[in-house]
PDB file of C-alpha atoms and ligand atoms in Angstrom:
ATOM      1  CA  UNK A  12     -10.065 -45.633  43.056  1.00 62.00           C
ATOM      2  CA  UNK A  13      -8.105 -46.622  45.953  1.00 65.00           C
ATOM      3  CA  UNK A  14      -8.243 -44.225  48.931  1.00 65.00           C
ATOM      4  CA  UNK A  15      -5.482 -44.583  51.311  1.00 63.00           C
ATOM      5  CA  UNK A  16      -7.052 -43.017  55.178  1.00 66.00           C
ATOM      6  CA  UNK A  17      -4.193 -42.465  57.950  1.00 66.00           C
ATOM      7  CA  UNK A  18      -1.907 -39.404  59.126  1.00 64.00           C
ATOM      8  CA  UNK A  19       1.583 -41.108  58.219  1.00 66.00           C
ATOM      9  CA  UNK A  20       0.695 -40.643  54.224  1.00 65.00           C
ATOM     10  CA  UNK A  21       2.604 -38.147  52.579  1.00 58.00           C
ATOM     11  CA  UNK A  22      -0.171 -36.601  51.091  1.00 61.00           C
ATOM     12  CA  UNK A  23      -2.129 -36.125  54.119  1.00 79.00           C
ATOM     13  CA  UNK A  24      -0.303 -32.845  55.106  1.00 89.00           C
ATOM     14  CA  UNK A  25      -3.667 -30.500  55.878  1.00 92.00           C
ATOM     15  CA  UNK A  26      -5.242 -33.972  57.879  1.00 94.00           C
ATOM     16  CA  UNK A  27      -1.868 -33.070  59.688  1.00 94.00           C
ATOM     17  CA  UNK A  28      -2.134 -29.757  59.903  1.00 95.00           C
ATOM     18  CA  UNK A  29      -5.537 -30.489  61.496  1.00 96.00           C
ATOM     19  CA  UNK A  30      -4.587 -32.892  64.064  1.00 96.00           C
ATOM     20  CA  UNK A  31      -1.914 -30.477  65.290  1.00 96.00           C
ATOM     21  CA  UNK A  32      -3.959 -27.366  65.769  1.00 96.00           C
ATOM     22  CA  UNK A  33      -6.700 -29.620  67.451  1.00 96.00           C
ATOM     23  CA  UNK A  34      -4.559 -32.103  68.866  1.00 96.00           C
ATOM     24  CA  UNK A  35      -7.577 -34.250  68.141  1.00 97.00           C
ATOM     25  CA  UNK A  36      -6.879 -37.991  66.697  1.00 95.00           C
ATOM     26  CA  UNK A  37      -8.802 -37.891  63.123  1.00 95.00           C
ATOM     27  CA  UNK A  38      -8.040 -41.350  61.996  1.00 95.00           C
ATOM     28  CA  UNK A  39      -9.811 -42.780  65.410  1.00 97.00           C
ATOM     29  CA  UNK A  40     -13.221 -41.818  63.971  1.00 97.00           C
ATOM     30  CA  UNK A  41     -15.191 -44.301  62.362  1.00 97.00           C
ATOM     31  CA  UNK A  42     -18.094 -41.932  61.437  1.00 97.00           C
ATOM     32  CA  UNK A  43     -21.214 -43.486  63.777  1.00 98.00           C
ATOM     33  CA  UNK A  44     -22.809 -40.294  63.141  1.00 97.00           C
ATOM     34  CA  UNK A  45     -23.507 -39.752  67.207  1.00 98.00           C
ATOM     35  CA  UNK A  46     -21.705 -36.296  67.203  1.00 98.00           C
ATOM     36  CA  UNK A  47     -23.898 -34.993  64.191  1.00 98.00           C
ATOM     37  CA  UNK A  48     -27.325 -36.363  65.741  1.00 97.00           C
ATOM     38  CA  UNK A  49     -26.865 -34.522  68.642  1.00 95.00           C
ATOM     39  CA  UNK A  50     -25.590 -31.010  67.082  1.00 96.00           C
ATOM     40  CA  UNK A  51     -28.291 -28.037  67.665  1.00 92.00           C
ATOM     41  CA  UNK A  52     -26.273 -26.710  65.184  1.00 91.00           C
ATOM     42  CA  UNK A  53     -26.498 -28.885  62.114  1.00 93.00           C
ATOM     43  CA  UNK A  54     -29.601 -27.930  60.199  1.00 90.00           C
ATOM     44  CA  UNK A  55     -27.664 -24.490  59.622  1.00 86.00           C
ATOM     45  CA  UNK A  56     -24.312 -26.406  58.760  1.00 92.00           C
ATOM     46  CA  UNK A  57     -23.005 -27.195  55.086  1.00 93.00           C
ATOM     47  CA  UNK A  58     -21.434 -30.197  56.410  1.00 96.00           C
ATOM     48  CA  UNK A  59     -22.298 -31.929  59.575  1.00 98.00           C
ATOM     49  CA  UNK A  60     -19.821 -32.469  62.048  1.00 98.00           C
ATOM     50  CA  UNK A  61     -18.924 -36.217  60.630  1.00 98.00           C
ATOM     51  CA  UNK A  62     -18.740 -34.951  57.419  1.00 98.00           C
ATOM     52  CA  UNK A  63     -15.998 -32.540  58.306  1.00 98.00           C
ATOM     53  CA  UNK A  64     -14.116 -35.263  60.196  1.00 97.00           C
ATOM     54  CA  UNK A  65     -14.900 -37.301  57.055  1.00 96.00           C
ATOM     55  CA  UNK A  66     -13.070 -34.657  54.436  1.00 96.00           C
ATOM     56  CA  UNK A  67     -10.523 -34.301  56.885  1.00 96.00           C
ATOM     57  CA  UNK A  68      -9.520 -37.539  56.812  1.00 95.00           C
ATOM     58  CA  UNK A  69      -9.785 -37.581  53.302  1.00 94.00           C
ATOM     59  CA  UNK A  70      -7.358 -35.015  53.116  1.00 93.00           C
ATOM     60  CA  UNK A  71     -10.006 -32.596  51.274  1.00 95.00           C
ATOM     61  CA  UNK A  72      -8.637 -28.776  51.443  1.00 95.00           C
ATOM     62  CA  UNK A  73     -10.557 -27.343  49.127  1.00 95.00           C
ATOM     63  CA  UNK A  74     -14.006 -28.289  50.891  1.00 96.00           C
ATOM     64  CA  UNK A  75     -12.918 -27.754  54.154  1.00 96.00           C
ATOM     65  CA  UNK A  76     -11.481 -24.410  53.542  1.00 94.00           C
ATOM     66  CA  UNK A  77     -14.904 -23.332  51.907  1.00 92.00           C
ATOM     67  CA  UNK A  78     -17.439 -24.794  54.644  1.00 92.00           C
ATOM     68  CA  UNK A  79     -19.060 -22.647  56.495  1.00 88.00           C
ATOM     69  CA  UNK A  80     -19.935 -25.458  59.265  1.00 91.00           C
ATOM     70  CA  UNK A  81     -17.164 -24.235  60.993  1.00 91.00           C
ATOM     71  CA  UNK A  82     -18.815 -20.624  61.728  1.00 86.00           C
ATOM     72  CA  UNK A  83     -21.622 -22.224  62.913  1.00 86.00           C
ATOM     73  CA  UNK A  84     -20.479 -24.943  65.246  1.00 91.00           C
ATOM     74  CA  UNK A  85     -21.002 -23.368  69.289  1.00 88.00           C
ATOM     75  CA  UNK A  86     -18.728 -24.957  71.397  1.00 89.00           C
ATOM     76  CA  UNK A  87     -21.479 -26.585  72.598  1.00 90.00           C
ATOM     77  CA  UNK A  88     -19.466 -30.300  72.979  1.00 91.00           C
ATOM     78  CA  UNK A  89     -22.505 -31.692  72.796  1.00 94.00           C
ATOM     79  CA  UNK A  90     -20.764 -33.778  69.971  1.00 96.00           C
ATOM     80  CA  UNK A  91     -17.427 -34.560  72.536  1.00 96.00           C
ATOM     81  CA  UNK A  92     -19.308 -35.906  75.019  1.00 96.00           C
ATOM     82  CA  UNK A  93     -21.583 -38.292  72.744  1.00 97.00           C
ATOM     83  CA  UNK A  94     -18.659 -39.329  70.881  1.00 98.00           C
ATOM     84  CA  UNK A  95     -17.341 -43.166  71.629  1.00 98.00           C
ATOM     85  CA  UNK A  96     -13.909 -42.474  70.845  1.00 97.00           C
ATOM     86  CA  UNK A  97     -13.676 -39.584  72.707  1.00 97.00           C
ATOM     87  CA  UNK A  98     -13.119 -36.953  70.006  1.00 97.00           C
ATOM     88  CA  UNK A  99     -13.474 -33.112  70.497  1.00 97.00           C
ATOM     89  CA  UNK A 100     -15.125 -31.952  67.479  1.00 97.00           C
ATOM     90  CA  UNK A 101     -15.517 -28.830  68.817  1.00 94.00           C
ATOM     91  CA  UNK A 102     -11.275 -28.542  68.773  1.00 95.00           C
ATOM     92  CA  UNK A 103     -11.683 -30.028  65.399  1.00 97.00           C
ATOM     93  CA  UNK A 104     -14.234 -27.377  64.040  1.00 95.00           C
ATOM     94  CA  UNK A 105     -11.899 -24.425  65.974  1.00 93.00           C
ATOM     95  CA  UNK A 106      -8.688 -25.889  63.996  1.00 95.00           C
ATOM     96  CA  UNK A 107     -10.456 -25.915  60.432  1.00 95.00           C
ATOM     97  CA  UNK A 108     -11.600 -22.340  61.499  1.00 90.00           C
ATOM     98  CA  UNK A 109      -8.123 -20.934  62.061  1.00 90.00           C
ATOM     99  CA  UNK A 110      -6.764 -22.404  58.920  1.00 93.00           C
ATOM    100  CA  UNK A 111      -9.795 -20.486  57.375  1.00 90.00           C
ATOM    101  CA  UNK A 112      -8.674 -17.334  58.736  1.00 86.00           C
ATOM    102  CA  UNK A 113      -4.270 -17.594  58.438  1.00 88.00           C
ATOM    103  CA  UNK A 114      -5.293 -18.380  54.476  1.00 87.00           C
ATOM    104  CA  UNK A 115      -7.115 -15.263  54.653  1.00 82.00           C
ATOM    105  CA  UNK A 116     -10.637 -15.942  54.594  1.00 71.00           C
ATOM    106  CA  UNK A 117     -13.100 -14.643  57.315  1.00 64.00           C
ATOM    107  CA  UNK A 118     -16.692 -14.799  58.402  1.00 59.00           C
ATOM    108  CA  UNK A 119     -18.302 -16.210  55.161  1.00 52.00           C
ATOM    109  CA  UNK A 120     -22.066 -16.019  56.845  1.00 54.00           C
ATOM    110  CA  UNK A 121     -23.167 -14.302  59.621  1.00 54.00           C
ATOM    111  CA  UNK A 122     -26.853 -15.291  61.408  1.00 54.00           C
ATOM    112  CA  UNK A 123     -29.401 -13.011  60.519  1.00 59.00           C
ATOM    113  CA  UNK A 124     -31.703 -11.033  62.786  1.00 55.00           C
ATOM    114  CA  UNK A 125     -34.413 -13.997  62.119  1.00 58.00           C
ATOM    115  CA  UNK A 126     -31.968 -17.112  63.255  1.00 59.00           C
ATOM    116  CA  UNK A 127     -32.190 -15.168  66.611  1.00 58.00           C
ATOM    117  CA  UNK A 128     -35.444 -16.740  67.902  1.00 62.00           C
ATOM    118  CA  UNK A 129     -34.718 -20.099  66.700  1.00 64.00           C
ATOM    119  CA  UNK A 130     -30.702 -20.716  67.256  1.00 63.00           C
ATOM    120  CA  UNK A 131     -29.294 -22.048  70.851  1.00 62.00           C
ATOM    121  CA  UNK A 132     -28.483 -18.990  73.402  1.00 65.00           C
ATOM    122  CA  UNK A 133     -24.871 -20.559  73.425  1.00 66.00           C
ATOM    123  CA  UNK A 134     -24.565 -20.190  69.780  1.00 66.00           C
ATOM    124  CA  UNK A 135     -25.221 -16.735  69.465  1.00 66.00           C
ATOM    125  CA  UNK A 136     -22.867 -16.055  72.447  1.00 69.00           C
ATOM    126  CA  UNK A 137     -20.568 -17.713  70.402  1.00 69.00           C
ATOM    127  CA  UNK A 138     -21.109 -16.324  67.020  1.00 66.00           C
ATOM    128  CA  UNK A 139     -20.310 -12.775  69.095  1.00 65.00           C
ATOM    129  CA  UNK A 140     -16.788 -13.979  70.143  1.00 66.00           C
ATOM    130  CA  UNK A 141     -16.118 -15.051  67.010  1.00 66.00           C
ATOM    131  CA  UNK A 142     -17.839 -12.091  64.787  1.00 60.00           C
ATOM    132  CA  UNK A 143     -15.656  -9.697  66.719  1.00 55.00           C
ATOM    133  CA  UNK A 144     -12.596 -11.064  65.978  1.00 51.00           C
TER     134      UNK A 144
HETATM  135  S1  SF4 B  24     -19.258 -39.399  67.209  1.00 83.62           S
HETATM  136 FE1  SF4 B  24     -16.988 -39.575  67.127  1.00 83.62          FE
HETATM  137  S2  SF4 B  24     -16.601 -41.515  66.057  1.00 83.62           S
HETATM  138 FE2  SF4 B  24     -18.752 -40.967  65.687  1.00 83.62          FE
HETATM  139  S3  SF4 B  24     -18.725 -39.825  63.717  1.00 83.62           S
HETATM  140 FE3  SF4 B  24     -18.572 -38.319  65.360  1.00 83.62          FE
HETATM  141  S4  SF4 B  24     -16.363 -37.987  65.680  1.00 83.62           S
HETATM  142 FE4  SF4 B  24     -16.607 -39.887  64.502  1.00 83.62          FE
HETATM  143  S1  SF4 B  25     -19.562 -28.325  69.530  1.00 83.62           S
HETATM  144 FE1  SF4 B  25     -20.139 -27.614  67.479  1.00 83.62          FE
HETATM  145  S2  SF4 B  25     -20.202 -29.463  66.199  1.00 83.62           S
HETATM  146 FE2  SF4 B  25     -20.248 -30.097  68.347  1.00 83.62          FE
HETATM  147  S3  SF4 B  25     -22.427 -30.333  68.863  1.00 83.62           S
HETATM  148 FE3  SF4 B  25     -21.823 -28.257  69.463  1.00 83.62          FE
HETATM  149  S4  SF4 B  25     -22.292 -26.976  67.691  1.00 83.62           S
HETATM  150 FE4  SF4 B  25     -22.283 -29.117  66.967  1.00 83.62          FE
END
């Protein structure tokens, strides 16, 4: 199967949709892996950061519009600042999120009472900001 990566490609409307929210460029990743190594987040995600980049680029709706990664990622930018060409992730992860919620989807999975000894401090300030939406 031939798979065709790059924004120009008229089927690559939700990659698009992506890069505009984030204002992120997708197609400059070449998946090193650096931004998922260094996520506290990624034993809780579905996908690890790459991986979303990854369907992204692959134009994937259907599996980014289901991942709960997104609800998970902090803000942290420990990813952005470990990333060689200079990607946000973060940006990335808040874009997917909003096209999660104007489709009409919301929180799919909250952190229970027992994540809160184990998850970052900054994730469950962030998991309040976004849980009280
Ligand atoms: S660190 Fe940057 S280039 Fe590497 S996989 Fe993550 S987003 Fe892609
Ligand atoms: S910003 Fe999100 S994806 Fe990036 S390292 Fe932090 S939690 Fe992980």
């Amino acid at each position: 199967m031939k798979i065709i990566l790059g924004n120009s490609h008229p089927q690559s409307l939700f990659a698009q949709r992506i890069e505009a929210l984030s204002r992120q460029k997708l197609f400059a990743c070449y998946q090193c892996g650096k931004c998922s190594s260094g996520c506290p987040m990624a034993e809780s995600m579905d996908l690890l950061p790459n991986r979303v980049i990854r369907e992204a680029q692959l134009n994937n709706e259907p599996a980014l519009m289901s991942c709960r990664a997104v609800w998970f990622c902090s803000s942290c930018f420990a990813c952005a600042v470990r990333c060689p060409k200079g990607i946000d992730i973060a940006r990335i992860m808040e874009a997917v999120r909003t096209l999660q919620m104007m489709d009409g989807k919301s929180i799919t999975e909250k952190p229970s009472c027992e994540d809160n000894g184990t998850l970052p401090q900054i994730a469950l300030i962030s998991h309040f900001r976004k849980f009280n939406m």
